[in-house]
Amino acid sequence: MPDKIAELEAKLVTVTDLNERIDLLNALAWALQDENLTRALSLSAEAIALAQPDKMLPPCYSKGLAQGVFYLGYFEQEAGHYETALTYLSEALPLYEQLGDLAGQAAVVSRVGETYAYLGNYSDSLAYQLQALKLSTAIQDPMKEANALNLIGLVYYFTADYEQSLHYVQQAWHIYEALGDKRGQGKALNNMGMMYCYLGNYDEALGCCFKSLQLCEETKDRDGLANVFDSIGTIYQDLTNYSQALHYFRRGLELFQQMDKPAAVLECLRNMGDSYYRLQDLPRALEYLERAVAMAEQLVVRRELYMGYELLAKVYNQMRDFETALIYYEKFHNLKESVLNEEATEKLKKLEILHRTETTNKEAEIYRLKNVALEKEITERKRVEDALRQSELELQQTNHELAKLNVDKDRFLSLMAHDLRSPFMPLLGLTKLLLETPAVANLPEVEHMARSIYESSKRIYNLLEDLLQWARLHMGRMTYEARRVDLAQVATKTVQLLYHNAHNKHITLQNHLAAPLWVQGEPHMLNVILRNLISNAIKFTPMGGQIELWVTLLATEPPFVQISVRDTGMGISPENVAKLFKIEIHHSTLGTAQEQGTGLGLIMCREMIDLHGGQIWVESEVGHGTTIKFTVPLDSSMEAAAMITPIQVADMSVTTSDTPAMSYPLLPIEWLSLLLNLALAGDMVAIQAKAAEIVELDGSFQLVTEQLQHLASQFDEEAILDLLKQQMDRVQNS
């Protein structure tokens, strides 16, 4: 750029033609904007004076005048003189309209929109940016289209709609990348970094900003460098690394001061004051914040002003100067109330709808502006699009019919499972009581029939239970919402729940998962997965066998944790392993105690693990036991451990042989049956009332009734059904 400036300076000395001199003055002013903004302003003013010596007369050179007035408005905005900038930009727009220069109009309109954003008038800002986007599209100028998209993103940034802001800035970045415009890419990447920062994704934020920094250094873009230093400082400030933040803010401040950009200087001063305040260096915080507020008052930047007032109030409060702190708090609240008005969001929504409407009419606008040759091309394009649209409508109709059939199927499965499950509660309970009656023991034929009824009912009940879980998963009632979960705690509770099942077969059940083991997952699904896998292991492990749970931290990117459920059971042949996860192939094997399964458990586990982004597989050999392994994402709080120690976690054993199960007192079968019917009907009020009645009759059930009342108050039908199912399983196994 210095070579370009020197070349223009040399030409300016020798030029004699008036119009050429005006063009040179404007070109030199544009080249100097990052080097010497004051001189750039002066050169633009000189160009305007030469192009129109007398405002009462027509201009000598209309194009030079329009460009000079636009540049003057552009530079005044860079200097932070927003009202003055709007005056010049408003004068430039009709000049470009008279010239019929759509590119010039697009540039002016975009700058007007950006200026309104800095003044806090976001509705007008968005309206101008949408107009700029429309003009840029009409003239097929992708560079100006990218600039408009980038600035639309800026408006949404100012209104704290960071998702929308990121959406538009990413569109701009793709266009800059396609054009090979490294300066534009640097600018967009910096903006994307700030959006990721405000969305809390700091790794992405720093990645974008350092890529932007590299591009700005490569293109010698001082303005871009200053902005990216300020952005990196802001990210480190959010990460509470205030020393690093101050380092980058200082570098940005130095460049902004060299380029004479007071608005950017103001923001840097305020950020540095904030960082010093957080470091409890109150004298320095006060120094920078007072400078920032003075500049904000001079430039009339209301947004910066109320943020500065708030920080000064906090600093004076820390210094125990409560009187001054109160003055600044009052200034802050009064100004913030006038700046952040409630109508901004509504206007943005309306204007967004306007933008979408205008986008759909874009082809018609282009059609009007193109010549005859292009009109034919557009007509053909519209014909193809109509055909595609018709195909899309037909596809949507087909998808709609398929979706309806799927919903009907899921509804049928759900209703079938619910309606058929209820009668089995009393049937199981009564047949169990019948088998335990001494008189029946003396009647072998009656006992045989009662046992057959009980075993068949139990098998059908388990099938309905799996079917209901599977239906819930497919109907979306068992939704995947990832959160931070201690998997070791989930495993411990599952082991305690299945203690009785293992104990009845004298199986040693060992849990080697050390707490805490934080993963990203859905707690209920993780519980269902572990319960199914451990239940299967108990089913296929002989009397006196052993089952172990192990965890391995995988050195993958991103990190995952691998859980292994290992048993000393009968093992599975390779051909049967291949059938385990296929719903179209029914595969179920009797357990070592002739237990029967449904074949749905592992299929549900696979679908739930898929939702977690993990995998499940089986390692087995006939006669040598089975190990089922699955993976789930490790939580970020555990990532450091995963990178340092990609090995098995140390043994923290919980064994059924020496650790009693922690379970609630067992409710009588008639109460269980009633509560299950109420839960299936979704009557949470009745459940709370029945739980209160039970504890009044027998205080020993206080723990279980309190839990039922709590879950009913939360309308947690799934958890209530799980609790009652655990009780019913214990009744069946007792």
XYZ file of C-alpha atoms in Angstrom:
734
model
C 0.000 0.000 0.000
C 2.834 2.548 0.684
C 4.010 2.061 -2.935
C 0.491 2.713 -4.202
C 0.241 5.880 -2.074
C 3.626 7.129 -3.321
C 2.559 6.495 -6.924
C -0.684 8.485 -6.481
C 1.151 11.319 -4.709
C 3.587 11.587 -7.637
C 0.784 11.693 -10.222
C -1.072 14.333 -8.226
C 1.919 16.695 -8.480
C 1.996 16.616 -12.289
C -1.685 16.191 -13.272
C -3.306 19.094 -15.145
C -6.714 17.717 -16.201
C -9.424 18.696 -13.636
C -11.427 15.476 -13.784
C -8.293 13.371 -13.571
C -7.152 15.393 -10.552
C -10.494 14.799 -8.806
C -10.204 11.052 -9.475
C -6.634 11.046 -8.107
C -7.685 12.922 -4.960
C -10.459 10.389 -4.314
C -8.169 7.413 -5.039
C -5.458 8.779 -2.709
C -8.030 9.451 0.021
C -9.235 5.839 -0.217
C -5.670 4.495 -0.072
C -4.890 6.604 3.017
C -7.928 5.595 5.121
C -5.923 3.079 7.174
C -2.753 5.192 7.292
C -3.947 8.745 7.912
C -7.706 9.182 8.287
C -7.447 12.934 8.882
C -5.659 13.497 5.570
C -8.102 11.136 3.801
C -10.975 13.364 5.013
C -9.136 16.474 3.780
C -8.461 15.027 0.314
C -12.134 14.002 -0.115
C -13.240 17.511 0.839
C -10.805 18.941 -1.748
C -12.177 16.603 -4.444
C -15.741 17.751 -3.654
C -14.728 21.416 -3.837
C -13.141 20.917 -7.279
C -16.055 18.848 -8.614
C -18.649 21.457 -7.568
C -17.092 24.855 -6.758
C -20.533 26.433 -6.345
C -23.382 24.401 -4.813
C -25.891 26.635 -6.520
C -24.601 25.439 -9.921
C -24.483 21.952 -11.498
C -21.294 19.996 -10.754
C -18.330 20.141 -13.120
C -17.758 16.399 -12.725
C -20.758 14.409 -11.389
C -18.983 11.060 -10.961
C -16.087 12.609 -9.032
C -18.530 14.563 -6.855
C -20.593 11.456 -6.001
C -17.454 9.511 -5.126
C -15.997 12.350 -3.047
C -19.206 12.839 -1.024
C -19.509 9.074 -0.451
C -15.875 8.810 0.693
C -16.326 11.773 3.019
C -19.340 10.049 4.640
C -17.425 6.759 4.753
C -14.426 8.333 6.523
C -16.600 10.329 8.947
C -18.171 7.039 9.993
C -14.684 5.529 10.490
C -13.875 8.529 12.691
C -16.963 7.859 14.814
C -18.849 10.986 13.646
C -22.017 9.066 12.838
C -24.497 11.921 12.463
C -22.100 13.800 10.160
C -21.497 10.591 8.202
C -25.245 10.157 7.646
C -25.486 13.714 6.283
C -22.833 13.101 3.616
C -24.077 9.604 2.761
C -27.617 10.963 2.314
C -26.193 13.507 -0.155
C -24.218 10.848 -2.042
C -27.174 8.520 -2.674
C -29.192 10.829 -5.036
C -25.964 11.679 -6.898
C -25.422 7.992 -7.716
C -29.109 7.628 -8.592
C -28.814 10.483 -11.106
C -25.801 8.735 -12.635
C -27.735 5.421 -12.784
C -24.819 3.810 -10.932
C -26.337 0.813 -9.110
C -22.962 -0.280 -7.721
C -22.457 3.149 -6.166
C -25.987 3.087 -4.760
C -25.363 -0.348 -3.200
C -22.148 0.863 -1.539
C -23.817 4.001 -0.112
C -26.945 2.196 1.107
C -24.811 -0.464 2.835
C -22.753 2.202 4.603
C -25.897 4.040 5.712
C -27.175 0.774 7.205
C -23.892 0.200 9.062
C -23.960 3.760 10.442
C -27.517 3.325 11.742
C -26.348 0.141 13.515
C -23.632 2.059 15.364
C -26.240 4.648 16.349
C -28.449 1.888 17.770
C -31.215 2.261 15.158
C -31.302 -1.422 14.228
C -34.617 -1.489 12.352
C -33.469 1.221 9.878
C -30.044 -0.418 9.715
C -31.508 -3.773 8.668
C -33.826 -2.123 6.127
C -30.856 -0.427 4.391
C -28.730 -3.579 4.451
C -31.532 -5.588 2.831
C -31.796 -2.904 0.149
C -28.018 -3.099 -0.380
C -28.254 -6.885 -0.715
C -31.033 -6.523 -3.291
C -29.009 -4.010 -5.363
C -25.853 -6.133 -5.168
C -27.746 -9.211 -6.348
C -29.373 -7.254 -9.176
C -26.022 -6.103 -10.589
C -24.499 -9.559 -9.964
C -21.703 -8.134 -7.817
C -20.823 -10.982 -5.393
C -18.303 -8.811 -3.529
C -20.932 -6.227 -2.608
C -23.408 -9.036 -1.862
C -20.899 -10.536 0.580
C -20.338 -7.123 2.192
C -24.097 -6.684 2.661
C -24.480 -10.166 4.188
C -21.581 -9.453 6.537
C -23.200 -6.193 7.667
C -26.624 -7.846 8.112
C -24.778 -10.175 10.470
C -23.455 -7.069 12.270
C -27.018 -5.827 12.883
C -28.064 -9.144 14.434
C -24.868 -9.045 16.523
C -25.854 -5.673 17.962
C -29.297 -7.067 18.867
C -27.651 -10.107 20.545
C -29.169 -12.588 18.042
C -25.860 -14.382 17.606
C -27.248 -17.457 15.810
C -28.738 -15.302 13.039
C -25.610 -13.147 12.945
C -23.402 -16.228 12.474
C -25.727 -17.496 9.709
C -25.306 -14.330 7.580
C -21.570 -13.896 8.260
C -20.911 -17.512 7.211
C -22.731 -16.840 3.922
C -20.486 -13.805 3.387
C -17.365 -15.865 4.177
C -18.277 -18.515 1.584
C -18.589 -15.818 -1.105
C -15.264 -14.183 -0.143
C -13.609 -17.611 -0.233
C -15.043 -18.365 -3.692
C -13.762 -14.988 -4.924
C -10.316 -15.571 -3.399
C -10.691 -12.320 -1.434
C -8.360 -12.860 1.535
C -9.177 -9.475 3.099
C -12.873 -10.270 2.998
C -12.219 -13.749 4.416
C -10.210 -12.229 7.253
C -12.993 -9.768 8.069
C -15.699 -12.471 8.003
C -13.618 -14.947 10.049
C -13.074 -12.291 12.694
C -16.830 -11.665 12.881
C -17.503 -15.411 13.027
C -15.026 -15.674 15.898
C -16.973 -13.071 17.862
C -20.282 -14.864 17.229
C -18.820 -18.178 18.450
C -17.480 -16.323 21.489
C -20.903 -14.961 22.425
C -22.424 -18.414 21.805
C -19.904 -19.849 24.312
C -17.884 -21.898 21.779
C -14.462 -20.467 22.662
C -12.346 -23.053 20.813
C -14.094 -22.234 17.512
C -13.914 -18.526 18.365
C -10.128 -18.530 18.857
C -9.654 -20.760 15.801
C -11.534 -18.312 13.544
C -9.766 -15.259 14.984
C -6.251 -16.682 14.623
C -7.022 -17.673 11.008
C -8.235 -14.089 10.501
C -5.023 -12.780 12.094
C -2.923 -14.825 9.655
C -4.871 -13.505 6.642
C -4.680 -9.883 7.863
C -0.905 -10.145 8.309
C -0.601 -11.751 4.869
C -2.605 -8.964 3.176
C -1.065 -6.198 5.382
C -4.592 -5.184 6.436
C -3.905 -2.886 9.420
C -7.583 -2.216 10.044
C -8.311 -5.957 10.023
C -5.356 -6.613 12.345
C -6.567 -4.017 14.842
C -10.073 -5.498 14.836
C -8.880 -9.083 15.276
C -6.587 -8.069 18.168
C -9.650 -6.522 19.815
C -11.681 -9.704 19.175
C -9.010 -12.041 20.594
C -8.801 -9.787 23.641
C -12.569 -10.061 24.095
C -12.442 -13.886 23.895
C -9.658 -14.118 26.483
C -11.616 -11.688 28.649
C -14.630 -14.048 28.517
C -12.269 -16.916 29.429
C -11.165 -14.818 32.486
C -7.572 -14.731 31.175
C -7.374 -10.974 31.724
C -3.589 -10.666 31.310
C -3.781 -12.164 27.812
C -6.843 -10.038 27.078
C -4.970 -6.839 28.007
C -2.023 -7.868 25.795
C -4.236 -8.054 22.702
C -6.334 -4.991 23.611
C -3.107 -2.922 23.835
C -1.998 -4.093 20.383
C -5.413 -3.203 18.952
C -5.463 0.167 20.724
C -2.042 1.092 19.334
C -3.131 0.401 15.740
C -6.492 2.175 16.112
C -4.731 5.252 17.512
C -2.240 5.217 14.626
C -5.118 5.045 12.127
C -7.018 7.807 13.980
C -10.180 5.738 14.564
C -11.733 7.148 17.735
C -14.778 4.857 17.788
C -12.554 1.763 17.844
C -10.168 3.433 20.326
C -13.154 4.031 22.589
C -14.144 0.338 22.585
C -10.547 -0.742 23.346
C -10.312 1.693 26.262
C -13.563 0.402 27.713
C -12.457 -3.244 27.343
C -9.099 -2.514 28.992
C -10.835 -0.730 31.852
C -13.095 -3.761 32.290
C -10.088 -6.145 32.365
C -8.219 -4.037 34.931
C -11.402 -3.947 37.045
C -11.624 -7.747 36.979
C -7.927 -7.934 37.965
C -8.795 -5.557 40.857
C -6.300 -2.974 39.573
C -8.850 -0.236 40.333
C -6.683 2.878 39.662
C -5.874 1.696 36.122
C -9.458 0.581 35.570
C -10.641 4.074 36.551
C -8.092 5.728 34.240
C -9.154 3.790 31.116
C -12.881 3.889 31.839
C -12.915 7.656 32.397
C -11.108 8.123 29.063
C -13.630 5.807 27.379
C -16.667 7.589 28.827
C -15.263 11.007 27.861
C -14.816 9.844 24.259
C -18.283 8.232 24.204
C -19.859 11.495 25.389
C -17.919 13.441 22.745
C -18.846 11.013 19.938
C -22.401 10.482 21.271
C -22.067 6.681 21.133
C -24.905 5.782 23.481
C -24.262 2.034 23.585
C -20.632 2.506 24.689
C -21.710 5.252 27.066
C -24.114 3.151 29.132
C -21.596 0.257 29.289
C -18.933 2.715 30.482
C -21.290 4.154 33.117
C -22.033 0.668 34.443
C -18.333 -0.239 34.764
C -17.488 3.084 36.448
C -20.272 2.449 38.948
C -18.753 -0.956 39.750
C -15.222 0.474 40.129
C -16.348 3.283 42.471
C -18.377 0.769 44.451
C -15.230 -1.381 44.914
C -13.340 1.755 45.966
C -16.135 2.343 48.541
C -17.000 5.690 46.993
C -20.699 4.842 47.152
C -21.968 8.330 46.346
C -20.149 8.474 42.985
C -21.071 4.838 42.294
C -24.755 5.677 42.753
C -24.493 8.610 40.319
C -23.072 6.358 37.603
C -25.596 3.573 38.295
C -28.422 6.070 37.771
C -26.831 7.314 34.533
C -26.415 3.719 33.365
C -30.019 2.680 34.043
C -31.532 5.829 32.549
C -29.509 5.584 29.341
C -29.909 1.831 28.937
C -33.692 2.169 29.225
C -33.804 4.649 26.355
C -31.378 2.679 24.140
C -32.732 -0.857 24.512
C -36.364 -0.299 23.561
C -38.777 -3.186 23.288
C -39.721 -2.504 19.675
C -36.322 -3.491 18.243
C -36.995 -7.245 18.203
C -40.442 -6.889 16.618
C -39.113 -4.641 13.864
C -36.306 -7.084 13.133
C -38.798 -9.934 12.778
C -40.950 -7.940 10.378
C -37.960 -6.884 8.337
C -36.676 -10.466 8.228
C -40.019 -11.498 6.717
C -39.632 -8.623 4.239
C -36.155 -9.914 3.333
C -37.488 -13.414 2.687
C -40.293 -12.020 0.524
C -37.870 -9.902 -1.454
C -35.563 -12.879 -1.919
C -38.385 -14.880 -3.526
C -39.009 -11.987 -5.913
C -35.320 -11.619 -6.731
C -35.546 -13.515 -10.007
C -38.347 -11.258 -11.230
C -36.247 -8.185 -10.386
C -33.212 -9.630 -12.190
C -35.421 -10.450 -15.173
C -36.445 -6.804 -15.449
C -32.840 -5.604 -15.311
C -31.301 -8.071 -17.781
C -31.051 -7.827 -21.535
C -32.971 -10.067 -23.986
C -30.294 -12.777 -24.073
C -30.314 -13.156 -20.307
C -34.124 -13.119 -20.230
C -34.181 -16.354 -22.258
C -31.725 -17.970 -19.867
C -33.816 -16.946 -16.852
C -37.025 -18.231 -18.492
C -35.395 -21.625 -18.991
C -34.100 -21.577 -15.428
C -37.577 -20.826 -14.108
C -38.997 -23.711 -16.147
C -36.462 -26.098 -14.627
C -37.155 -24.706 -11.157
C -40.922 -25.161 -11.650
C -40.324 -28.782 -12.618
C -38.077 -29.260 -9.581
C -40.649 -27.552 -7.366
C -43.367 -29.882 -8.669
C -41.134 -32.881 -8.009
C -40.438 -31.536 -4.534
C -44.182 -31.154 -3.852
C -44.786 -34.742 -4.935
C -41.919 -35.905 -2.740
C -43.293 -33.919 0.209
C -46.721 -35.520 -0.309
C -45.140 -38.988 -0.345
C -43.118 -38.165 2.789
C -46.262 -36.855 4.471
C -48.117 -40.104 3.754
C -45.167 -42.171 5.004
C -44.925 -40.044 8.146
C -48.660 -40.522 8.787
C -48.316 -44.287 8.405
C -45.331 -44.241 10.770
C -47.279 -42.207 13.353
C -50.229 -44.609 13.079
C -47.865 -47.549 13.583
C -46.229 -45.951 16.636
C -49.608 -44.997 18.113
C -50.842 -48.573 17.650
C -47.738 -50.003 19.342
C -48.012 -47.550 22.218
C -51.733 -48.160 22.801
C -51.252 -51.918 22.522
C -48.427 -51.910 25.047
C -50.260 -49.629 27.498
C -53.674 -51.294 27.289
C -52.345 -54.855 27.402
C -49.816 -54.250 30.170
C -52.282 -53.167 32.882
C -54.108 -56.541 33.298
C -50.812 -58.364 33.790
C -50.062 -56.677 37.151
C -52.820 -58.434 39.127
C -52.400 -61.647 37.057
C -48.682 -61.891 37.924
C -49.313 -61.039 41.553
C -52.177 -63.496 42.014
C -50.424 -66.411 40.277
C -47.311 -65.725 42.391
C -49.422 -65.831 45.554
C -51.140 -68.998 44.291
C -47.776 -70.740 43.823
C -46.768 -69.801 47.374
C -50.013 -71.172 48.875
C -49.284 -74.427 50.842
C -52.473 -76.092 49.613
C -51.349 -75.792 45.986
C -48.031 -77.514 46.732
C -50.012 -80.669 47.496
C -51.785 -80.527 44.114
C -49.090 -81.114 41.436
C -51.394 -80.607 38.467
C -52.736 -77.302 39.855
C -49.198 -76.157 40.716
C -48.005 -77.059 37.187
C -50.857 -75.076 35.583
C -50.328 -72.093 37.934
C -46.583 -72.064 37.153
C -47.284 -72.248 33.412
C -49.695 -69.305 33.691
C -47.150 -67.346 35.760
C -44.192 -68.016 33.428
C -46.218 -67.268 30.271
C -47.652 -64.079 31.787
C -44.206 -62.936 32.885
C -42.777 -63.600 29.399
C -45.587 -61.663 27.681
C -45.280 -58.831 30.243
C -41.543 -58.484 29.521
C -42.262 -58.426 25.796
C -44.832 -55.642 26.298
C -42.358 -53.712 28.473
C -39.673 -53.830 25.748
C -42.265 -53.026 23.106
C -43.424 -49.965 25.063
C -39.858 -48.691 25.487
C -39.205 -49.178 21.785
C -42.463 -47.386 20.863
C -41.579 -44.451 23.135
C -38.186 -44.152 21.460
C -39.679 -44.142 17.955
C -42.509 -41.755 18.822
C -40.060 -39.166 20.125
C -41.403 -39.412 23.677
C -37.967 -40.611 24.785
C -36.054 -37.595 23.448
C -32.276 -37.269 23.362
C -31.136 -34.126 25.170
C -27.415 -34.396 25.933
C -26.250 -33.141 29.293
C -23.387 -33.701 31.737
C -23.941 -37.130 33.381
C -21.857 -39.070 35.924
C -21.868 -42.484 34.213
C -20.245 -44.128 37.234
C -23.206 -43.049 39.383
C -25.691 -44.367 36.787
C -23.823 -47.696 36.714
C -23.773 -47.934 40.531
C -27.543 -47.391 40.747
C -28.152 -49.972 38.007
C -25.972 -52.547 39.781
C -27.868 -51.908 43.023
C -31.190 -52.256 41.179
C -30.222 -55.641 39.689
C -28.607 -56.927 42.893
C -31.486 -59.277 43.682
C -31.484 -60.790 40.173
C -27.745 -61.560 40.408
C -27.983 -62.712 44.035
C -30.714 -65.233 43.193
C -28.248 -66.970 40.819
C -25.269 -66.479 43.208
C -23.565 -64.319 40.557
C -20.809 -61.909 41.605
C -21.547 -58.514 39.995
C -18.544 -56.140 40.075
C -18.590 -52.474 39.030
C -15.114 -51.069 38.217
C -16.326 -47.600 37.125
C -14.613 -44.983 39.301
C -16.667 -41.891 40.150
C -16.898 -39.289 38.900
C -16.937 -40.302 35.210
C -18.541 -37.354 33.398
C -19.947 -38.028 29.932
C -22.289 -36.213 27.542
C -25.545 -38.136 27.316
C -29.194 -38.582 28.235
C -29.428 -40.048 31.790
C -32.579 -42.123 31.274
C -31.274 -43.694 28.052
C -27.899 -44.510 29.655
C -29.799 -46.177 32.511
C -31.905 -48.237 30.046
C -28.760 -49.279 28.112
C -26.860 -50.440 31.209
C -29.959 -52.145 32.663
C -30.505 -54.127 29.450
C -26.853 -55.141 29.073
C -26.430 -56.195 32.717
C -29.812 -58.006 32.731
C -28.725 -59.939 29.614
C -25.419 -60.815 31.275
C -27.256 -62.154 34.375
C -29.631 -64.122 32.141
C -26.832 -65.916 30.260
C -24.410 -66.390 33.176
C -24.668 -69.710 35.075
C -25.025 -70.091 38.850
C -21.914 -68.876 40.667
C -20.626 -66.939 37.643
C -19.163 -63.458 37.461
C -20.095 -60.191 35.686
C -17.816 -57.149 35.541
C -18.211 -53.548 34.335
C -15.043 -51.860 32.998
C -14.322 -48.442 31.543
C -11.604 -47.370 29.091
C -10.887 -43.761 28.120
C -10.240 -43.712 24.343
C -7.578 -41.424 22.833
C -9.880 -40.300 20.016
C -10.746 -36.828 18.741
C -13.170 -35.898 20.190
C -12.582 -38.152 23.231
C -14.990 -41.040 23.890
C -15.340 -43.443 26.823
C -15.772 -47.199 26.256
C -17.903 -49.254 28.681
C -17.522 -53.049 28.750
C -19.984 -55.522 30.324
C -18.090 -58.818 30.626
C -19.662 -62.118 31.777
C -18.543 -65.708 32.249
C -21.646 -67.076 30.546
C -22.303 -69.532 27.749
C -21.020 -67.273 24.944
C -22.517 -66.607 21.503
C -21.642 -68.154 18.146
C -20.407 -65.797 15.337
C -23.545 -66.418 13.224
C -25.795 -65.423 16.141
C -23.687 -62.345 16.961
C -24.477 -61.103 13.444
C -28.245 -61.362 14.167
C -28.289 -59.500 17.508
C -28.855 -55.947 16.229
C -31.138 -56.689 13.251
C -34.821 -55.958 13.888
C -35.880 -57.834 10.747
C -34.435 -61.058 12.228
C -36.043 -62.310 15.430
C -33.369 -63.809 17.663
C -33.919 -64.804 21.282
C -32.157 -67.495 23.335
C -33.112 -69.126 26.635
C -30.999 -68.097 29.630
C -29.085 -70.483 31.895
C -32.163 -70.682 34.161
C -34.482 -71.031 31.159
C -35.206 -67.249 31.208
C -36.842 -66.049 28.001
C -36.184 -62.752 26.205
C -37.920 -60.591 23.613
C -35.086 -59.852 21.171
C -35.789 -56.094 21.370
C -33.423 -55.094 24.201
C -30.168 -54.927 22.236
C -31.904 -53.278 19.262
C -33.128 -50.477 21.580
C -29.630 -50.165 23.062
C -28.115 -49.741 19.595
C -30.645 -47.033 18.632
C -30.047 -45.124 21.882
C -26.259 -45.365 21.503
C -26.589 -44.143 17.894
C -28.339 -41.028 19.275
C -25.284 -40.476 21.517
C -22.980 -40.670 18.483
C -21.417 -43.863 19.845
C -21.095 -47.505 18.765
C -21.989 -50.900 20.272
C -20.490 -54.304 19.444
C -20.166 -57.827 20.846
C -17.037 -59.911 21.478
C -17.875 -63.514 22.335
C -16.774 -67.113 22.078
C -18.995 -70.107 22.771
C -18.198 -71.509 26.210
C -15.942 -68.582 27.161
C -18.349 -65.795 28.007
C -19.359 -62.557 26.290
C -18.223 -58.926 26.422
C -20.544 -56.225 25.093
C -18.863 -52.849 24.551
C -20.302 -49.433 23.750
C -18.961 -45.893 23.502
C -20.364 -42.491 24.494
C -18.793 -38.990 24.289
C -16.595 -37.881 27.172
C -17.594 -34.562 28.786
C -15.200 -31.635 28.255
C -14.401 -31.596 32.008
C -12.783 -35.049 31.577
C -10.951 -34.347 28.272
C -7.634 -33.471 29.938
C -7.633 -36.811 31.732
C -8.460 -38.583 28.481
C -5.473 -37.031 26.689
C -3.052 -37.741 29.547
C -4.283 -41.263 30.465
C -5.849 -43.173 27.545
C -5.917 -46.395 29.668
C -8.308 -48.312 31.883
C -9.521 -46.394 34.934
C -8.279 -47.738 38.259
C -10.421 -50.414 39.894
C -13.061 -49.066 42.283
C -15.017 -52.269 42.749
C -18.622 -52.501 43.921
C -19.475 -56.181 44.383
C -22.865 -57.744 45.024
C -21.332 -60.278 47.364
C -20.234 -57.652 49.907
C -22.407 -54.596 49.166
C -26.133 -54.782 49.957
C -28.544 -53.324 47.400
C -29.984 -49.905 48.245
C -33.668 -50.224 47.415
C -37.015 -48.993 48.638
C -39.314 -51.144 50.838
C -41.398 -53.510 48.738
C -45.010 -52.371 48.281
C -47.842 -54.959 48.429
C -48.994 -56.259 45.038
C -52.457 -54.674 45.215
C -50.986 -51.193 45.799
C -48.428 -51.722 43.052
C -51.155 -52.708 40.609
C -53.253 -49.642 41.430
C -50.289 -47.247 41.190
C -49.235 -48.733 37.829
C -52.729 -48.226 36.412
C -52.702 -44.594 37.601
C -49.243 -44.040 36.052
C -50.329 -45.551 32.735
C -53.370 -43.253 32.772
C -51.063 -40.283 33.459
C -53.035 -39.313 36.609
C -50.262 -37.638 38.637
C -52.704 -36.070 41.159
C -54.183 -39.482 41.987
C -50.664 -40.945 42.428
C -49.784 -38.212 44.947
C -53.030 -38.833 46.841
C -52.532 -42.633 46.893
C -48.919 -42.250 48.078
C -50.112 -40.029 50.966
C -52.769 -42.631 51.874
C -50.206 -45.482 51.865
C -47.773 -43.722 54.219
C -50.617 -42.924 56.615
C -51.515 -46.618 56.738
C -47.905 -47.823 57.104
C -45.040 -45.428 57.950
C -42.382 -47.951 56.813
C -43.161 -46.958 53.185
C -42.226 -43.288 53.751
C -39.149 -43.290 51.478
C -40.865 -44.855 48.477
C -44.039 -42.755 48.833
C -42.025 -39.521 49.145
C -40.182 -40.415 45.924
C -43.469 -41.179 44.155
C -44.963 -37.845 45.281
C -41.870 -35.958 44.112
C -41.857 -37.627 40.666
C -45.612 -37.049 40.273
C -45.165 -33.349 41.081
C -42.597 -33.223 38.254
C -44.995 -35.105 35.874
C -42.150 -37.594 35.296
C -44.199 -40.589 34.083
C -41.079 -42.411 32.813
C -39.349 -42.332 36.223
C -42.537 -43.435 38.068
C -42.975 -46.390 35.704
C -39.293 -47.313 36.203
C -39.669 -47.245 40.010
C -42.851 -49.356 39.958
C -41.294 -51.751 37.408
C -38.343 -52.258 39.788
C -40.792 -53.091 42.584
C -42.717 -55.497 40.323
C -39.471 -57.230 39.254
C -38.625 -57.788 42.921
C -42.099 -59.232 43.535
C -41.594 -61.613 40.610
C -38.082 -62.651 41.733
C -38.915 -62.994 45.437
